[in-house]
Short mmCIF file of C-alpha atoms and ligand atoms in Angstrom, two decimals:
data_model
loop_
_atom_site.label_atom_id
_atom_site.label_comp_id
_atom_site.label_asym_id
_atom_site.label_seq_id
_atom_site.Cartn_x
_atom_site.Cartn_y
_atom_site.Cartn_z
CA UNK H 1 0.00 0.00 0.00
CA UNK H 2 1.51 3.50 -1.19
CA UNK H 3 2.37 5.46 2.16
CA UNK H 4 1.91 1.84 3.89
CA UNK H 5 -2.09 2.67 4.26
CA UNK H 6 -4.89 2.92 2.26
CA UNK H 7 -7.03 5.43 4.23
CA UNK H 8 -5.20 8.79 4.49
CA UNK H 9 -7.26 9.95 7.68
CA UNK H 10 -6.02 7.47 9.31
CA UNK H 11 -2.49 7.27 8.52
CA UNK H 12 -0.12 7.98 11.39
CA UNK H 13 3.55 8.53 11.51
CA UNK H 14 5.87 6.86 12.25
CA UNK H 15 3.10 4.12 12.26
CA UNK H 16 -0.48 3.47 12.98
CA UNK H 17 -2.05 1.51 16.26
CA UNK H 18 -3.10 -1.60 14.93
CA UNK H 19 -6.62 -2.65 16.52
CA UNK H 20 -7.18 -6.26 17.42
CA UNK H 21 -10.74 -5.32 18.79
CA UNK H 22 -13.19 -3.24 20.44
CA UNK H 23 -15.93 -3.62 22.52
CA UNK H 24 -18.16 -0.72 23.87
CA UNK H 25 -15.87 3.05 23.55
CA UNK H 26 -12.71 1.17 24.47
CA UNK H 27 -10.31 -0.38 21.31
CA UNK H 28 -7.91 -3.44 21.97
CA UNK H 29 -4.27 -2.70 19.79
CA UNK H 30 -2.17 -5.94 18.95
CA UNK H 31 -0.20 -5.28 21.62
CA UNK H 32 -3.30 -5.41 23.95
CA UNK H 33 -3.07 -1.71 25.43
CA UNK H 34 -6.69 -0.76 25.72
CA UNK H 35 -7.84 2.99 24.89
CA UNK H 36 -11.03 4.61 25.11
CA UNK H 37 -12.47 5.85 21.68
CA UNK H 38 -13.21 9.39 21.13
CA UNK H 39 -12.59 9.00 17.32
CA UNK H 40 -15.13 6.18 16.79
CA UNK H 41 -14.91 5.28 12.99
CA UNK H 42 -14.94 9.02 12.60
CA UNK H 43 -18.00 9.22 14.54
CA UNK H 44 -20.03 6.55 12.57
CA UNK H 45 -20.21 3.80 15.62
CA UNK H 46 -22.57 6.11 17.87
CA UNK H 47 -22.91 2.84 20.17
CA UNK H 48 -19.24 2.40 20.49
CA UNK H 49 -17.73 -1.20 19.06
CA UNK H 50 -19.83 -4.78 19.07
CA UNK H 51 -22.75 -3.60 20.32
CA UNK H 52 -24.46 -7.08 21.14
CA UNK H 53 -28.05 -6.07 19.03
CA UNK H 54 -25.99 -4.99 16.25
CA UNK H 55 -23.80 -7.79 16.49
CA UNK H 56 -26.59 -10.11 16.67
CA UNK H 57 -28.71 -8.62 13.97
CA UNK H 58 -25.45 -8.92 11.59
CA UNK H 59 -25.30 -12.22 12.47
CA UNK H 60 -28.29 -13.11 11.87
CA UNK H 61 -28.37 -12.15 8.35
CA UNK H 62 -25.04 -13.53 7.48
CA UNK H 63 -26.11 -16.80 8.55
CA UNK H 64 -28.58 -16.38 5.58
CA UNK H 65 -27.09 -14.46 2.79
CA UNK H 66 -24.71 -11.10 2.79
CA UNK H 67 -26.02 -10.33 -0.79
CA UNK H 68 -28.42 -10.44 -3.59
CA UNK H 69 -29.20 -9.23 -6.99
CA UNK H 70 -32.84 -8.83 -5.64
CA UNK H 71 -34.12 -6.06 -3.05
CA UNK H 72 -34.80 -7.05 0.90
CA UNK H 73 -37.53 -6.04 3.24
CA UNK H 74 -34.66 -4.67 5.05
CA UNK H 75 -34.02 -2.18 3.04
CA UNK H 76 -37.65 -0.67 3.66
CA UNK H 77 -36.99 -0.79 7.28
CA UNK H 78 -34.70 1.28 7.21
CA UNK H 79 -35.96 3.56 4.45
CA UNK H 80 -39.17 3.90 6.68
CA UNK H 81 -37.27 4.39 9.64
CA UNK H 82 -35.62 7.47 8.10
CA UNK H 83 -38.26 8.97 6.11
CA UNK H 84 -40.49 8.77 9.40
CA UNK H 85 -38.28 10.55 11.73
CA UNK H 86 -36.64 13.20 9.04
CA UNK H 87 -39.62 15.31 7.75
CA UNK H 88 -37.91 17.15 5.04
CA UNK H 89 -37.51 13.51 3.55
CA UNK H 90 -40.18 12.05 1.32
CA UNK H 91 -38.24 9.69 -0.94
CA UNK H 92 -34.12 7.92 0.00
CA UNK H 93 -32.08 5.76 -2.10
CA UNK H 94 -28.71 4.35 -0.35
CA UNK H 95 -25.13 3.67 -1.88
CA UNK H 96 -21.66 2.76 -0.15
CA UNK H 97 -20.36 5.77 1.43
CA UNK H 98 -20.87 9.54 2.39
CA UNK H 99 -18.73 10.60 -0.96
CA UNK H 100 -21.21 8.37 -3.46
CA UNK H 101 -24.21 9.93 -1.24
CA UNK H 102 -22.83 13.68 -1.86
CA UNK H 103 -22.18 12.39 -5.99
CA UNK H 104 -25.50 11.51 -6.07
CA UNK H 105 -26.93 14.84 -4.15
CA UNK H 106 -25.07 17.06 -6.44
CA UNK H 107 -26.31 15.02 -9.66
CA UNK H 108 -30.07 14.69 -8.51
CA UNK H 109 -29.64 18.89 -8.02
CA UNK H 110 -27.82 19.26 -11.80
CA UNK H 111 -30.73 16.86 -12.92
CA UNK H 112 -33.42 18.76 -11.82
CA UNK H 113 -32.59 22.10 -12.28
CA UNK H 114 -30.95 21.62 -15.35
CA UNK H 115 -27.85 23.65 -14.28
CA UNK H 116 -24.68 22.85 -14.15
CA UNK H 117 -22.17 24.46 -11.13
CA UNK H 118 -22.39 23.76 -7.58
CA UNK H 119 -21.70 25.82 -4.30
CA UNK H 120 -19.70 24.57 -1.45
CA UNK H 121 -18.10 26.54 1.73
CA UNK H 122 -13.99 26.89 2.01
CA UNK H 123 -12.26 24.55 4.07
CA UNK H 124 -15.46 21.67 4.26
CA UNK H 125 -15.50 18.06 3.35
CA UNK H 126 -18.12 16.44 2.04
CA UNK H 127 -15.70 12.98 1.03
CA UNK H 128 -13.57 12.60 -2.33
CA UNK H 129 -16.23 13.27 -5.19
CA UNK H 130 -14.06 15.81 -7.63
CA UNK H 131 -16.56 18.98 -7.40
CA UNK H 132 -16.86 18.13 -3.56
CA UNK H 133 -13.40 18.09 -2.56
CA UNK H 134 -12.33 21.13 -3.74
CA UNK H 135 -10.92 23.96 -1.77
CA UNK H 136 -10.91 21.15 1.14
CA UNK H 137 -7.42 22.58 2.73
CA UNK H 138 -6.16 25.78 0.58
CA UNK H 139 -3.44 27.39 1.83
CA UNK H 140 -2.94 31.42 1.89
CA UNK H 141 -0.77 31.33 -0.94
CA UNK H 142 -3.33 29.88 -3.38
CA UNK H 143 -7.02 31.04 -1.48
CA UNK H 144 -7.60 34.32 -2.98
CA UNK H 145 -10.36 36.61 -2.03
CA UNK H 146 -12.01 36.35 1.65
CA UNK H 147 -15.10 37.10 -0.27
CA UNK H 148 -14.42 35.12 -3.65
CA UNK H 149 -12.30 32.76 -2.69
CA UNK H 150 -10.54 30.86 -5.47
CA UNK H 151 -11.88 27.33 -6.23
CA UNK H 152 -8.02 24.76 -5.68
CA UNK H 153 -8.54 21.83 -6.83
CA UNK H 154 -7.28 18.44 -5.76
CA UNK H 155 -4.18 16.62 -7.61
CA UNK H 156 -5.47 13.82 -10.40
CA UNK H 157 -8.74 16.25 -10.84
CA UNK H 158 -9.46 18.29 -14.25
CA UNK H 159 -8.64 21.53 -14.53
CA UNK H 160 -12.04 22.63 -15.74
CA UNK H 161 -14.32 21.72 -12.32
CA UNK H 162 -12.54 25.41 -11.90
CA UNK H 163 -15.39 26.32 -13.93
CA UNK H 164 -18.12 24.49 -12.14
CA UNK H 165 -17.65 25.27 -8.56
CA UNK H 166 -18.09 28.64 -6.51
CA UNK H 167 -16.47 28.51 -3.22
CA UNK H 168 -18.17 30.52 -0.67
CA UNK H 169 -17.06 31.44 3.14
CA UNK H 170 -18.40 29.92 6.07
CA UNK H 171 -20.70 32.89 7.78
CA UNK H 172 -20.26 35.44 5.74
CA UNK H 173 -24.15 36.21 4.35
CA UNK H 174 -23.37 39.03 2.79
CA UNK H 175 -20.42 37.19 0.11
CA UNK H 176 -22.44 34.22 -0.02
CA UNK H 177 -25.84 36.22 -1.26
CA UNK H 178 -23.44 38.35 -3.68
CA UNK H 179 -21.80 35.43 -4.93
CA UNK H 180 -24.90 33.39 -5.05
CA UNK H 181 -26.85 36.23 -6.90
CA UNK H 182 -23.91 36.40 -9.26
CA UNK H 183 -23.85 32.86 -10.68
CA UNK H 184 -27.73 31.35 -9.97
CA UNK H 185 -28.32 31.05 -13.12
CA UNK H 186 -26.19 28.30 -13.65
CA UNK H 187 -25.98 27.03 -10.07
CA UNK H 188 -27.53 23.88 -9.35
CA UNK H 189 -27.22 23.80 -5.60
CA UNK H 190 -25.30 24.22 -2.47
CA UNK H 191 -24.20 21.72 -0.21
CA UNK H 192 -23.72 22.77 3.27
CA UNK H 193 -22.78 21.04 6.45
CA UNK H 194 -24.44 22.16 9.38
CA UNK H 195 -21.81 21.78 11.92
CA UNK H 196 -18.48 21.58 9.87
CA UNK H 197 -15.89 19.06 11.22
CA UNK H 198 -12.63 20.44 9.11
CA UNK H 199 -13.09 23.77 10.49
CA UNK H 200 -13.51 22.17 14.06
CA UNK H 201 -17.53 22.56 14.32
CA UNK H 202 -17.45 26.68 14.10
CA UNK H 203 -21.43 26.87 14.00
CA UNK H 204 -23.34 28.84 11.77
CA UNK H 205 -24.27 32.38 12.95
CA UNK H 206 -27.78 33.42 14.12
CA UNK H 207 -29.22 34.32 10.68
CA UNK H 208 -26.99 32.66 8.41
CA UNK H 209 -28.54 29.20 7.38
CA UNK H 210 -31.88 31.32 6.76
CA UNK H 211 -30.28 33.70 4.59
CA UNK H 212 -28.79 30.88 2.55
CA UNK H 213 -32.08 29.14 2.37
CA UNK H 214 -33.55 32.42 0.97
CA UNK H 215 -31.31 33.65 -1.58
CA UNK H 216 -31.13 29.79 -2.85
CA UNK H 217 -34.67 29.56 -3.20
CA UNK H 218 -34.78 32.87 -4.82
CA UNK H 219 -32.45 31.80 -7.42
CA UNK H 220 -33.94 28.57 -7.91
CA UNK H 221 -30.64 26.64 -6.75
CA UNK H 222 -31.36 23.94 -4.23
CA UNK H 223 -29.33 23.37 -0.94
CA UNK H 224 -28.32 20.65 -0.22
CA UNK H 225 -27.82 19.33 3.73
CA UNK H 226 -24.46 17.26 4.07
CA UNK H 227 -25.73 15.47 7.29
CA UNK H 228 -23.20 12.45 6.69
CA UNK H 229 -21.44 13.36 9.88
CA UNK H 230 -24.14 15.63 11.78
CA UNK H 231 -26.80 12.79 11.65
CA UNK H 232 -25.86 11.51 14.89
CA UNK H 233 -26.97 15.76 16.06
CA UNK H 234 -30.34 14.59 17.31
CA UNK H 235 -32.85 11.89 16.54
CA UNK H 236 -34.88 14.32 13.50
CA UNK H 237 -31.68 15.00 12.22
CA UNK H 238 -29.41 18.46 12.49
CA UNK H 239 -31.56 20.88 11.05
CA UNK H 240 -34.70 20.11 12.67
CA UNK H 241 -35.14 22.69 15.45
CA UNK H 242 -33.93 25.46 13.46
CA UNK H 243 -36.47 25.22 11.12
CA UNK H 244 -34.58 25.15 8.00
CA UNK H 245 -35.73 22.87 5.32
CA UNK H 246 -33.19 21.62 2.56
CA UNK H 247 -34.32 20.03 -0.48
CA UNK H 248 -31.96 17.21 -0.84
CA UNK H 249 -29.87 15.36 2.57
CA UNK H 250 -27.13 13.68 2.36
CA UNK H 251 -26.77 10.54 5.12
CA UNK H 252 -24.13 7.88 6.33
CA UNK H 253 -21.87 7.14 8.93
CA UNK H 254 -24.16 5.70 11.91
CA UNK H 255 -27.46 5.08 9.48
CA UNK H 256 -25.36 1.71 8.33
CA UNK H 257 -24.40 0.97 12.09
CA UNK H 258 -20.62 0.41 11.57
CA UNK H 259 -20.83 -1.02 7.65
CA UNK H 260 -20.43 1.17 4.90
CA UNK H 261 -23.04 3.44 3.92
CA UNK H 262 -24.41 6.32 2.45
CA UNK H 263 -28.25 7.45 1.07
CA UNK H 264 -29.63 10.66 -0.12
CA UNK H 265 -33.26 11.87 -0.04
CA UNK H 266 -35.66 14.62 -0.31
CA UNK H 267 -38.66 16.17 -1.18
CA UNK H 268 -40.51 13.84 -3.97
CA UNK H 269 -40.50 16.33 -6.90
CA UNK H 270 -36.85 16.28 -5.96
CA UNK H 271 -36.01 12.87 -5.65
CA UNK H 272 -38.18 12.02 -8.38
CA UNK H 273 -35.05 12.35 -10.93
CA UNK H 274 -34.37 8.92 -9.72
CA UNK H 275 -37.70 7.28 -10.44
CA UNK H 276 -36.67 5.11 -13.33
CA UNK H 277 -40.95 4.53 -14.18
CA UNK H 278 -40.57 8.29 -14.97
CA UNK H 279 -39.14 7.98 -18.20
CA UNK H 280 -35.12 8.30 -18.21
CA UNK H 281 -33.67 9.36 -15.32
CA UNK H 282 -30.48 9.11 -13.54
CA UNK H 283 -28.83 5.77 -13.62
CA UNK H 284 -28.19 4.55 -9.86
CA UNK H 285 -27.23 1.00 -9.71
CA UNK H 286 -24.73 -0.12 -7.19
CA UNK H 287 -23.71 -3.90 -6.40
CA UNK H 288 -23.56 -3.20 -2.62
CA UNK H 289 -26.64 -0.69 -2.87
CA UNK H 290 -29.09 -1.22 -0.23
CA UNK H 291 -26.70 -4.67 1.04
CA UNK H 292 -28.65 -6.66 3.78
CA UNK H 293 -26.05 -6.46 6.30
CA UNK H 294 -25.67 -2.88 6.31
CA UNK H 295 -29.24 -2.53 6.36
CA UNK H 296 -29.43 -4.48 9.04
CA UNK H 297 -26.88 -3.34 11.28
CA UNK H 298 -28.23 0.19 10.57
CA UNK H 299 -31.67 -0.50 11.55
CA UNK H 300 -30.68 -1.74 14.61
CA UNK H 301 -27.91 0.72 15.58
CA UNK H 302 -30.66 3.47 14.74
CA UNK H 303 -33.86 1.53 16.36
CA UNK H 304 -31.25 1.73 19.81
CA UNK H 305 -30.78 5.63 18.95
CA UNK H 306 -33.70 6.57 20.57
CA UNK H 307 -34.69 10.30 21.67
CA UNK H 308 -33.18 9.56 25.20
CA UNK H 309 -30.00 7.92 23.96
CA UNK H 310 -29.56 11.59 21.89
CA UNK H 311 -30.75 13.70 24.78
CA UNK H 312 -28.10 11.85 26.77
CA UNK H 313 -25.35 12.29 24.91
CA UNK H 314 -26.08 16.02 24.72
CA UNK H 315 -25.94 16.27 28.14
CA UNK H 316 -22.68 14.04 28.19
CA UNK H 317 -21.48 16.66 25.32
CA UNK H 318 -22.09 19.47 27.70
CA UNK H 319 -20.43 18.15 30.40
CA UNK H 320 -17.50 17.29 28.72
CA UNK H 321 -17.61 20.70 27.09
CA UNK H 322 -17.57 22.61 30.40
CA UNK H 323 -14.81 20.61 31.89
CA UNK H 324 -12.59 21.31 29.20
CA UNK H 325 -13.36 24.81 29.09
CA UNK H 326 -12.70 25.18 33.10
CA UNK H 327 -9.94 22.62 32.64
CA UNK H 328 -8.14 24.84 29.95
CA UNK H 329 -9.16 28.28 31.89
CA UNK H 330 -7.21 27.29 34.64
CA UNK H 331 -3.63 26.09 32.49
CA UNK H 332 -3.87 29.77 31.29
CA UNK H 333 -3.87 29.04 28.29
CA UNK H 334 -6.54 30.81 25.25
CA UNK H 335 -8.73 28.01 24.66
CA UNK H 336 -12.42 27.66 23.10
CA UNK H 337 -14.28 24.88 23.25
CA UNK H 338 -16.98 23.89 20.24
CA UNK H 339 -19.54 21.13 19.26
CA UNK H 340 -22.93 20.18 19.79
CA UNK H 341 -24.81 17.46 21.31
CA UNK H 342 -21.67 14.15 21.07
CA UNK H 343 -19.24 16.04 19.32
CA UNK H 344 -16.37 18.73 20.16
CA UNK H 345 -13.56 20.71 19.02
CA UNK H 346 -11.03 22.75 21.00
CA UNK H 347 -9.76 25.79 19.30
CA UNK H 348 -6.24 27.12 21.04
CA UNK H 349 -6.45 30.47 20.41
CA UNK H 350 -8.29 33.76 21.58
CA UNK H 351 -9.16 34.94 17.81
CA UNK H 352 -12.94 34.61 17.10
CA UNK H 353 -12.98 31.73 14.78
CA UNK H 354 -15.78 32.41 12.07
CA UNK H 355 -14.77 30.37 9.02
CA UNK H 356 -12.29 28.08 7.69
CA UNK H 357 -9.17 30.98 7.22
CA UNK H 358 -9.16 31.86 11.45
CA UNK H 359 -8.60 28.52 12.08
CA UNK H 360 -5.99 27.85 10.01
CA UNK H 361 -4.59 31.37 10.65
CA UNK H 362 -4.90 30.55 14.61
CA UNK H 363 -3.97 26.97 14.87
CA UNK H 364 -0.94 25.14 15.89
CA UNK H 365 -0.21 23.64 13.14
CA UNK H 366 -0.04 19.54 12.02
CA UNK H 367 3.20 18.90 14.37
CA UNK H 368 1.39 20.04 17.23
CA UNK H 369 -1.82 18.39 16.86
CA UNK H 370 0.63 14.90 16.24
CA UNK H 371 2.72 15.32 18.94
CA UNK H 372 -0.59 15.45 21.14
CA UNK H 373 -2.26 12.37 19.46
CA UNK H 374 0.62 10.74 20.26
CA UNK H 375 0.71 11.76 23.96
CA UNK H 376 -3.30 10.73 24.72
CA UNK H 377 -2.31 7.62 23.14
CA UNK H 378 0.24 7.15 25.65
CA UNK H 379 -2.29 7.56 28.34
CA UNK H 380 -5.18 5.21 27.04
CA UNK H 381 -7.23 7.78 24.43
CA UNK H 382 -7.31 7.04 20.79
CA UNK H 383 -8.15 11.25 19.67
CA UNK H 384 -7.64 12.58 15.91
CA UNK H 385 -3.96 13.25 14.31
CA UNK H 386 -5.43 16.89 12.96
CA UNK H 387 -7.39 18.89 15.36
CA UNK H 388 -8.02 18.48 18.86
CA UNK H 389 -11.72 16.99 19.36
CA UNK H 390 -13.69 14.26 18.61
CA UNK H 391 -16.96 12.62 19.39
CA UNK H 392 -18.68 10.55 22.20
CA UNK H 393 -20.88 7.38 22.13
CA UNK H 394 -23.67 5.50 23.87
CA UNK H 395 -21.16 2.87 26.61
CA UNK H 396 -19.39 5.85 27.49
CA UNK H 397 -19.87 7.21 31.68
CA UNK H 398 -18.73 10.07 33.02
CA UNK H 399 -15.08 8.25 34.11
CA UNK H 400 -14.26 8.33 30.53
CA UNK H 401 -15.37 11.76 30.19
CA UNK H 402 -12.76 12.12 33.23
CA UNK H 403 -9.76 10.50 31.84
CA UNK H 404 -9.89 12.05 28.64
CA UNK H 405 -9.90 15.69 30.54
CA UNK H 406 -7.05 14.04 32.47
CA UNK H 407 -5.43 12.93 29.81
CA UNK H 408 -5.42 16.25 27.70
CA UNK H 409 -4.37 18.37 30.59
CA UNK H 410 -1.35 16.24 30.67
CA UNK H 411 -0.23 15.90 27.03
CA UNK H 412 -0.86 19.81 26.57
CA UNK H 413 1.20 20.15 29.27
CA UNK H 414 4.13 18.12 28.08
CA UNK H 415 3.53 19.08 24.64
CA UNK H 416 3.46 22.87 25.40
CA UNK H 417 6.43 22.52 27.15
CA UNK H 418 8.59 21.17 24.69
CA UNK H 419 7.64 23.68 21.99
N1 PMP V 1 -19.62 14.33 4.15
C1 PMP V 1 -19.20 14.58 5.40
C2 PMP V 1 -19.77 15.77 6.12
C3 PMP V 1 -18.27 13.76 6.02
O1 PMP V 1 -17.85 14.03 7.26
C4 PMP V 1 -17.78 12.64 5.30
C5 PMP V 1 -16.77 11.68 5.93
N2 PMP V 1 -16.07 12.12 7.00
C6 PMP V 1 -18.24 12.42 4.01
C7 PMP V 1 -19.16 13.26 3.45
C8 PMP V 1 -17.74 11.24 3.19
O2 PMP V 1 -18.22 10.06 3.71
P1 PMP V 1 -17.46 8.66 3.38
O3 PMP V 1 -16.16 8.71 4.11
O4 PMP V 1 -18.41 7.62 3.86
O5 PMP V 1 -17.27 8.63 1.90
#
């Protein structure tokens, strides 16, 4: 394998901890150190590792088949499950992963509208589709504009997607309507994640998502809701309570309950570019579409994600955020402490972070954020190689939340020390 991995976000130098196991938020390495989880599949296992239903479930169905060239009734389980407790859903279709979900979003919006660019925020990721990935991690040399920033494209992509993207900043209305206004004519649709994880979960500002919604529907470009990661927000999804409604959503991560994954859905006139008994539409086939394990595991991980399992975690996520905060008030240090609900970010600086260029303008730096993975490691917590946060699940108690505050106060420590 080039790089000796084949998953870049998880690559570590000088080498990786290989995992034997995991059961509940703790992961077993070769070695047989135990740490506790805070990374979780990038936040997909939302009921930490082998969760017995989920294991049982899986097993289940594998006794009986992983795989058919004919549908399941799993499949509308699941489908049902969604649609019921999403209500800007009408219609879903799954694929493999978060990237083929966001493909799809961005197609079904070109489809429909007949346009042809797309809209997405500086410094976001929305997975390795070509017009999705760029602009993921510009650097001040090559960004441009705060208010146009330049669309940078990824290495092995055409030149020409140039053409097809606008890159718009994070909570700025104001650019975003200009820029918006500018090119609707030919815009298809923005895709948006509610609480970005690149730019360490800076939320949108008061009025911001509702200015979006307006000048898109204005301009006839729809907006599309990357809630890949954010799903596992709240049990109606992440926009529900503030009373946005996109037209398309992107899912996956915790919908397939630890097996790959992905789906999109919307609004039926929306999704209806799909519906092959309309005439010609847009070809979605997929051997491991709709697979019955991942269906499975999915509806059960998701059946067990009930509205006290979320409101518990958010109060879990608020705890932990507090501690940290007092924790890093009283090392003296500037600190601020994001997230929502199971997930967090700590942002070392005083700056007000807004957007994607104060973070990178305020943050450490890669070396730093190594050196500290490296040192929670050491003291039992598996935590991200580029920013400092992560996410909680279900098994965890307040003792984990404990150690991990521990734990960070004590790699900072060493780490500021020797810088
Ligand atoms: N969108 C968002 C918001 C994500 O966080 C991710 C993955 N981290 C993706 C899309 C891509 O998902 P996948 O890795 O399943 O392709």
């Amino acid at each position: 394998m080039p790089g000796g991995n084949t998953r870049h976000s998880i690559a570590l130098t000088p080498y990786p901890v290989y995992v034997r196991g995991g059961r509940g938020c703790r992961v077993i390495d070769v070695d047989g150190e135990e740490r506790i989880d805070f990374i979780n599949n990038f936040t997909s296992n939302i009921l930490g590792h082998a969760d017995p239903d989920v294991t049982e479930a899986v097993r289940r169905q594998i006794e009986s088949g992983t795989a058919f060239s004919m549908p399941t009734g799993h499949e509308i389980d699941l489908a049902s499950l969604l649609v019921e407790r999403v209500e800007y859903i009408e219609k879903i279709r799954f694929c493999n992963s978060g990237t083929e979900a966001v493909m799809f979003a961005l197609r079904a919006a070109r489809a429909y509208t007949g346009k042809r660019k797309i809209a997405k925020f500086e410094g976001c990721y929305h997975g390795a589709y070509d017009y999705a990935q760029t602009s993921e991690a510009p650097t001040a040399d090559v960004w441009g504009s705060g208010t146009e920033p330049r669309c940078v494209i990824e290495a092995g992509c055409v030149d020409s997607i140039r053409d097809d993207v606008l890159v718009l900043p994070w909570n700025n209305p104001d650019a975003c309507e200009a820029l918006i206004g500018r090119h609707h004519g030919d815009l298809a649709a923005v895709i948006f994640d509610p609480l970005p994880m690149r730019i360490g979960f800076i939320p949108p500002r008061a009025d911001f998502l509702r200015r979006l919604r307006d000048v898109t529907q204005a301009g006839g470009v729809l907006l599309v809701c990357d809630e890949v990661l954010t799903f596992r927000l709240g049990f109606h999804g992440a926009l529900h309570e503030s009373g946005i409604r996109p037209d398309l959503t992107t899912f996956g991560k915790i919908i397939g309950g630890g097996f790959p994954v992905g789906a999109v859905g919307g609004a039926d006139r929306f999704m209806e570019v799909f519906d092959h008994t309309k005439g010609p539409r847009i070809h979605h086939a997929g051997t491991f579409n709709a697979n019955p394990i991942t269906m499975c595991a999915g509806l059960a991980q998701m059946r067990k994600m009930t509205e006290q399992q979320y409101s518990r975690l958010e109060r879990m996520g608020e705890a932990l955020r507090s501690r940290l905060s007092r924790m890093l008030a009283q090392r003296g240090s500037p600190a601020q402490v994001l997230g929502k609900g199971s997930l967090f970010a700590v942002h070392l600086t005083d700056r007000e972070i807004v957007d994607y260029r104060s973070v990178v303008e305020s943050s450490p730096g890669k070396a730093f954020f190594l050196r500290l993975c490296h040192e929670m490691l050491g003291r039992g917590i598996a935590m991200s190689k580029d920013r400092l946060g992560g996410c909680l699940s279900t098994p965890m108690e307040q003792s984990e939340l404990d150690s991990f505050v521990a734990a960070l106060d004590e790699s900072l420590a060493t780490v500021q020390h020797s810088a």
